[in-house]
Amino acid sequence: DVKVTQSSRYLVKRTGEKVFLECVQDMDHENMFWYRQDPGLGLRLIYFSYDVKMKEKGDIPEGYSVSREKKERFSLILESASTNQTSMYLCASRQDRNTEAFFGQGTRLTVV
Amino acid sequence: RKEVEQDPGPFNVPEGATVAFNCTYSNSASQSFFWYRQDCRKEPKLLMSVYSSGNEDGRFTAQLNRASQYISLLIRDSKLSDSATYLCVVNMRDGSARQLTFGSGTQLTVLP
């Protein structure tokens, strides 16, 4: 059974903290994604990675960075958390453009 | 105009009813199409891929109309457990696995 696992289900952080969200997939997929999902705005792409150490900015990269040192792991970093980054964060992976994406269980981040 | 548009609903239907959702997309060269289901506060999960010839999986039927640029999802004999948000997902054609575009979702509630 395919699996994408995010390190935390719920997180509460303080404004200004550096936050790491980890994602691991066991399907040997080349492509990995970080999205955030907010009510009324749907899923928005933050960053995309198509290979180890390769990344592309998505639609809303400001305030975020990513790291992909190993194929199976894709990390999202909030350099200095702010209250407007309170959201549901979803990691996904996908083999290629013709196949479906598999999602992790999501991390609900609250920045106070 | 949004790249992928869905009627947000909500659709409230009685158990046993048949309900249909449509989704329109703007890029005529789009290649891959999917329906995802998302339960409240959970991650999206693939319901079915949508093929040119149409496809059926039990009570669920998906259709693609390339000429009019829409896909549809039909649910027959609705169950309480079908209550969820249904996301239309389209892969735009640019040679990249990155270009997954999500609709904002259609909320379905099946009533007893």
CSV table of C-alpha atoms in Angstrom, one decimal:
chain,number,residue,atom,x,y,z
A,1,ASP,CA,0.0,0.0,0.0
A,2,VAL,CA,1.4,3.3,-1.1
A,3,LYS,CA,2.2,5.8,1.6
A,4,VAL,CA,3.0,9.4,2.2
A,5,THR,CA,3.7,10.3,5.8
A,6,GLN,CA,3.9,13.7,7.4
A,7,SER,CA,5.8,14.0,10.6
A,8,SER,CA,3.1,15.8,12.6
A,9,ARG,CA,-0.7,15.9,12.5
A,10,TYR,CA,-1.0,19.0,14.6
A,11,LEU,CA,1.5,21.7,15.5
A,12,VAL,CA,1.3,24.9,17.5
A,13,LYS,CA,4.2,27.4,17.1
A,14,ARG,CA,4.9,30.9,18.1
A,15,THR,CA,5.4,33.9,15.8
A,16,GLY,CA,9.0,34.1,14.7
A,17,GLU,CA,9.8,30.5,15.3
A,18,LYS,CA,11.5,28.4,12.6
A,19,VAL,CA,9.2,25.5,11.7
A,20,PHE,CA,10.1,22.3,9.9
A,21,LEU,CA,7.5,20.1,8.3
A,22,GLU,CA,8.7,16.7,7.2
A,23,CYS,CA,7.3,14.4,4.5
A,24,VAL,CA,8.4,10.9,3.5
A,25,GLN,CA,7.1,8.8,0.7
A,26,ASP,CA,7.8,5.1,0.1
A,27,MET,CA,6.8,4.8,-3.6
A,28,ASP,CA,10.1,5.9,-5.1
A,29,HIS,CA,8.4,8.9,-6.8
A,30,GLU,CA,10.4,11.5,-8.5
A,31,ASN,CA,7.9,14.4,-7.9
A,32,MET,CA,6.9,15.8,-4.5
A,33,PHE,CA,4.8,18.8,-3.6
A,34,TRP,CA,3.9,21.0,-0.7
A,35,TYR,CA,0.5,22.6,-0.7
A,36,ARG,CA,-1.5,24.6,1.8
A,37,GLN,CA,-5.2,24.5,2.0
A,38,ASP,CA,-7.4,27.3,3.3
A,39,PRO,CA,-11.2,27.6,3.4
A,40,GLY,CA,-12.5,29.1,0.2
A,41,LEU,CA,-9.0,29.1,-1.4
A,42,GLY,CA,-8.6,25.5,-2.2
A,43,LEU,CA,-5.2,23.9,-2.5
A,44,ARG,CA,-2.3,26.2,-3.4
A,45,LEU,CA,1.1,25.0,-4.4
A,46,ILE,CA,4.0,26.3,-2.3
A,47,TYR,CA,6.9,24.3,-3.7
A,48,PHE,CA,7.5,21.4,-6.1
A,49,SER,CA,10.5,19.1,-6.4
A,50,TYR,CA,11.2,16.9,-9.4
A,51,ASP,CA,14.4,15.3,-8.2
A,52,VAL,CA,16.9,15.3,-5.3
A,53,LYS,CA,18.1,18.8,-4.7
A,54,MET,CA,15.8,20.2,-7.5
A,55,LYS,CA,12.9,22.5,-6.7
A,56,GLU,CA,10.6,25.0,-8.2
A,57,LYS,CA,8.6,27.7,-6.6
A,58,GLY,CA,4.9,27.3,-6.7
A,59,ASP,CA,2.2,29.9,-6.5
A,60,ILE,CA,2.8,31.1,-3.0
A,61,PRO,CA,6.5,30.5,-2.0
A,62,GLU,CA,7.0,33.7,0.0
A,63,GLY,CA,8.0,32.9,3.6
A,64,TYR,CA,8.8,29.3,2.8
A,65,SER,CA,11.8,27.2,1.7
A,66,VAL,CA,12.2,23.5,1.0
A,67,SER,CA,14.9,20.9,1.2
A,68,ARG,CA,15.2,17.6,-0.7
A,69,GLU,CA,18.4,15.8,0.2
A,70,LYS,CA,17.0,12.3,-0.4
A,71,LYS,CA,14.5,11.1,-2.9
A,72,GLU,CA,12.0,9.9,-0.4
A,73,ARG,CA,12.0,13.0,1.9
A,74,PHE,CA,10.8,16.5,1.2
A,75,SER,CA,10.9,19.1,3.9
A,76,LEU,CA,9.0,22.4,4.2
A,77,ILE,CA,10.6,25.2,6.3
A,78,LEU,CA,8.9,28.3,7.6
A,79,GLU,CA,11.8,30.6,8.2
A,80,SER,CA,10.0,32.8,10.6
A,81,ALA,CA,6.5,31.7,11.3
A,82,SER,CA,3.7,34.3,11.1
A,83,THR,CA,0.0,34.1,12.0
A,84,ASN,CA,-1.0,34.2,8.3
A,85,GLN,CA,0.8,30.9,7.9
A,86,THR,CA,-1.8,29.2,10.1
A,87,SER,CA,-3.2,26.6,7.7
A,88,MET,CA,-3.5,22.9,6.7
A,89,TYR,CA,-0.3,21.8,5.0
A,90,LEU,CA,-0.4,18.8,2.6
A,91,CYS,CA,2.5,17.0,1.2
A,92,ALA,CA,2.0,14.9,-2.0
A,93,SER,CA,4.0,12.7,-4.3
A,94,ARG,CA,3.4,11.6,-7.9
A,95,GLN,CA,5.3,9.4,-10.4
A,96,ASP,CA,4.6,11.4,-13.5
A,97,ARG,CA,2.2,13.8,-15.2
A,98,ASN,CA,-0.2,11.0,-16.2
A,99,THR,CA,-0.6,9.5,-12.8
A,100,GLU,CA,-2.4,10.5,-9.7
A,101,ALA,CA,-0.9,12.3,-6.7
A,102,PHE,CA,-0.9,10.6,-3.3
A,103,PHE,CA,-1.3,12.8,-0.2
A,104,GLY,CA,0.0,12.7,3.3
A,105,GLN,CA,-2.4,13.0,6.2
A,106,GLY,CA,-1.8,16.7,6.5
A,107,THR,CA,-0.4,18.9,9.2
A,108,ARG,CA,-2.6,21.5,10.8
A,109,LEU,CA,-0.3,24.3,11.8
A,110,THR,CA,-1.4,27.1,14.2
A,111,VAL,CA,0.9,30.0,14.7
A,112,VAL,CA,0.1,32.1,17.8
B,1,ARG,CA,-11.5,32.9,-15.2
B,2,LYS,CA,-10.3,30.1,-13.0
B,3,GLU,CA,-8.4,27.3,-14.6
B,4,VAL,CA,-10.6,24.7,-13.0
B,5,GLU,CA,-14.1,25.6,-11.9
B,6,GLN,CA,-16.6,23.6,-9.8
B,7,ASP,CA,-19.9,24.5,-8.3
B,8,PRO,CA,-19.1,24.7,-4.6
B,9,GLY,CA,-22.5,23.5,-3.5
B,10,PRO,CA,-23.5,22.5,-1.0
B,11,PHE,CA,-25.5,19.7,-2.5
B,12,ASN,CA,-27.8,18.2,0.1
B,13,VAL,CA,-29.5,15.0,-1.1
B,14,PRO,CA,-31.5,12.2,0.5
B,15,GLU,CA,-30.1,8.7,0.8
B,16,GLY,CA,-30.6,6.8,-2.4
B,17,ALA,CA,-30.6,9.8,-4.7
B,18,THR,CA,-28.5,10.2,-7.8
B,19,VAL,CA,-26.3,13.3,-7.8
B,20,ALA,CA,-24.1,14.7,-10.5
B,21,PHE,CA,-21.2,17.2,-10.3
B,22,ASN,CA,-19.6,19.0,-13.2
B,23,CYS,CA,-16.2,20.6,-13.5
B,24,THR,CA,-15.0,22.8,-16.3
B,25,TYR,CA,-11.3,23.5,-17.3
B,26,SER,CA,-9.9,26.3,-19.3
B,27,ASN,CA,-6.9,24.7,-21.0
B,28,SER,CA,-8.0,22.7,-24.0
B,29,ALA,CA,-4.7,20.8,-24.1
B,30,SER,CA,-5.2,19.3,-20.6
B,31,GLN,CA,-4.3,15.7,-20.5
B,32,SER,CA,-5.0,14.0,-17.2
B,33,PHE,CA,-8.2,14.2,-15.2
B,34,PHE,CA,-9.1,13.0,-11.7
B,35,TRP,CA,-11.8,13.1,-9.1
B,36,TYR,CA,-10.6,13.2,-5.5
B,37,ARG,CA,-12.7,12.9,-2.3
B,38,GLN,CA,-11.8,14.8,0.8
B,39,ASP,CA,-13.4,14.2,4.1
B,40,CYS,CA,-13.6,16.9,6.7
B,41,ARG,CA,-10.1,17.7,8.1
B,42,LYS,CA,-8.5,14.9,6.2
B,43,GLU,CA,-6.3,14.6,3.1
B,44,PRO,CA,-7.7,14.3,-0.4
B,45,LYS,CA,-7.8,10.7,-1.7
B,46,LEU,CA,-8.2,9.6,-5.3
B,47,LEU,CA,-11.7,8.5,-6.1
B,48,MET,CA,-11.1,7.8,-9.7
B,49,SER,CA,-9.1,8.8,-12.8
B,50,VAL,CA,-11.2,10.0,-15.7
B,51,TYR,CA,-10.6,8.5,-19.1
B,52,SER,CA,-11.6,9.7,-22.6
B,53,SER,CA,-14.0,6.7,-23.0
B,54,GLY,CA,-15.6,7.3,-19.6
B,55,ASN,CA,-15.3,4.9,-16.7
B,56,GLU,CA,-17.3,3.4,-14.0
B,57,ASP,CA,-16.5,2.1,-10.5
B,58,GLY,CA,-19.5,0.7,-8.7
B,59,ARG,CA,-21.9,3.5,-8.0
B,60,PHE,CA,-19.6,6.1,-9.5
B,61,THR,CA,-19.3,7.1,-13.1
B,62,ALA,CA,-16.9,9.7,-14.5
B,63,GLN,CA,-17.2,11.2,-18.0
B,64,LEU,CA,-14.9,13.5,-20.0
B,65,ASN,CA,-16.1,15.9,-22.7
B,66,ARG,CA,-13.1,17.4,-24.4
B,67,ALA,CA,-15.2,19.4,-26.9
B,68,SER,CA,-16.9,21.3,-24.1
B,69,GLN,CA,-14.0,21.0,-21.7
B,70,TYR,CA,-15.7,19.5,-18.7
B,71,ILE,CA,-15.6,16.4,-16.7
B,72,SER,CA,-18.5,15.0,-14.6
B,73,LEU,CA,-19.0,12.7,-11.7
B,74,LEU,CA,-22.2,10.8,-11.2
B,75,ILE,CA,-23.0,9.1,-7.9
B,76,ARG,CA,-25.9,6.7,-7.9
B,77,ASP,CA,-27.8,5.4,-4.9
B,78,SER,CA,-26.1,7.8,-2.5
B,79,LYS,CA,-25.0,6.6,0.9
B,80,LEU,CA,-24.5,8.6,4.1
B,81,SER,CA,-20.8,7.7,3.8
B,82,ASP,CA,-20.6,9.6,0.5
B,83,SER,CA,-20.8,12.9,2.4
B,84,ALA,CA,-17.5,14.7,1.6
B,85,THR,CA,-16.0,17.3,-0.6
B,86,TYR,CA,-15.3,16.2,-4.2
B,87,LEU,CA,-12.3,17.8,-5.9
B,88,CYS,CA,-11.8,18.0,-9.6
B,89,VAL,CA,-8.2,17.8,-10.6
B,90,VAL,CA,-6.7,18.5,-14.0
B,91,ASN,CA,-3.1,18.1,-15.3
B,92,MET,CA,-2.3,20.9,-17.7
B,93,ARG,CA,-0.2,20.0,-20.6
B,94,ASP,CA,3.3,21.4,-20.3
B,95,GLY,CA,5.5,18.3,-20.0
B,96,SER,CA,5.7,18.6,-16.2
B,97,ALA,CA,4.3,16.6,-13.4
B,98,ARG,CA,4.0,19.8,-11.5
B,99,GLN,CA,0.9,21.1,-13.3
B,100,LEU,CA,-1.8,19.7,-11.2
B,101,THR,CA,-4.6,22.2,-10.8
B,102,PHE,CA,-7.3,21.7,-8.3
B,103,GLY,CA,-10.9,22.9,-8.3
B,104,SER,CA,-12.1,24.4,-5.0
B,105,GLY,CA,-14.3,21.4,-4.4
B,106,THR,CA,-18.0,20.6,-4.3
B,107,GLN,CA,-19.5,19.8,-0.9
B,108,LEU,CA,-22.0,16.9,-0.8
B,109,THR,CA,-24.1,16.0,2.2
B,110,VAL,CA,-26.2,12.9,2.0
B,111,LEU,CA,-29.2,13.1,4.4
B,112,PRO,CA,-30.9,10.1,6.1
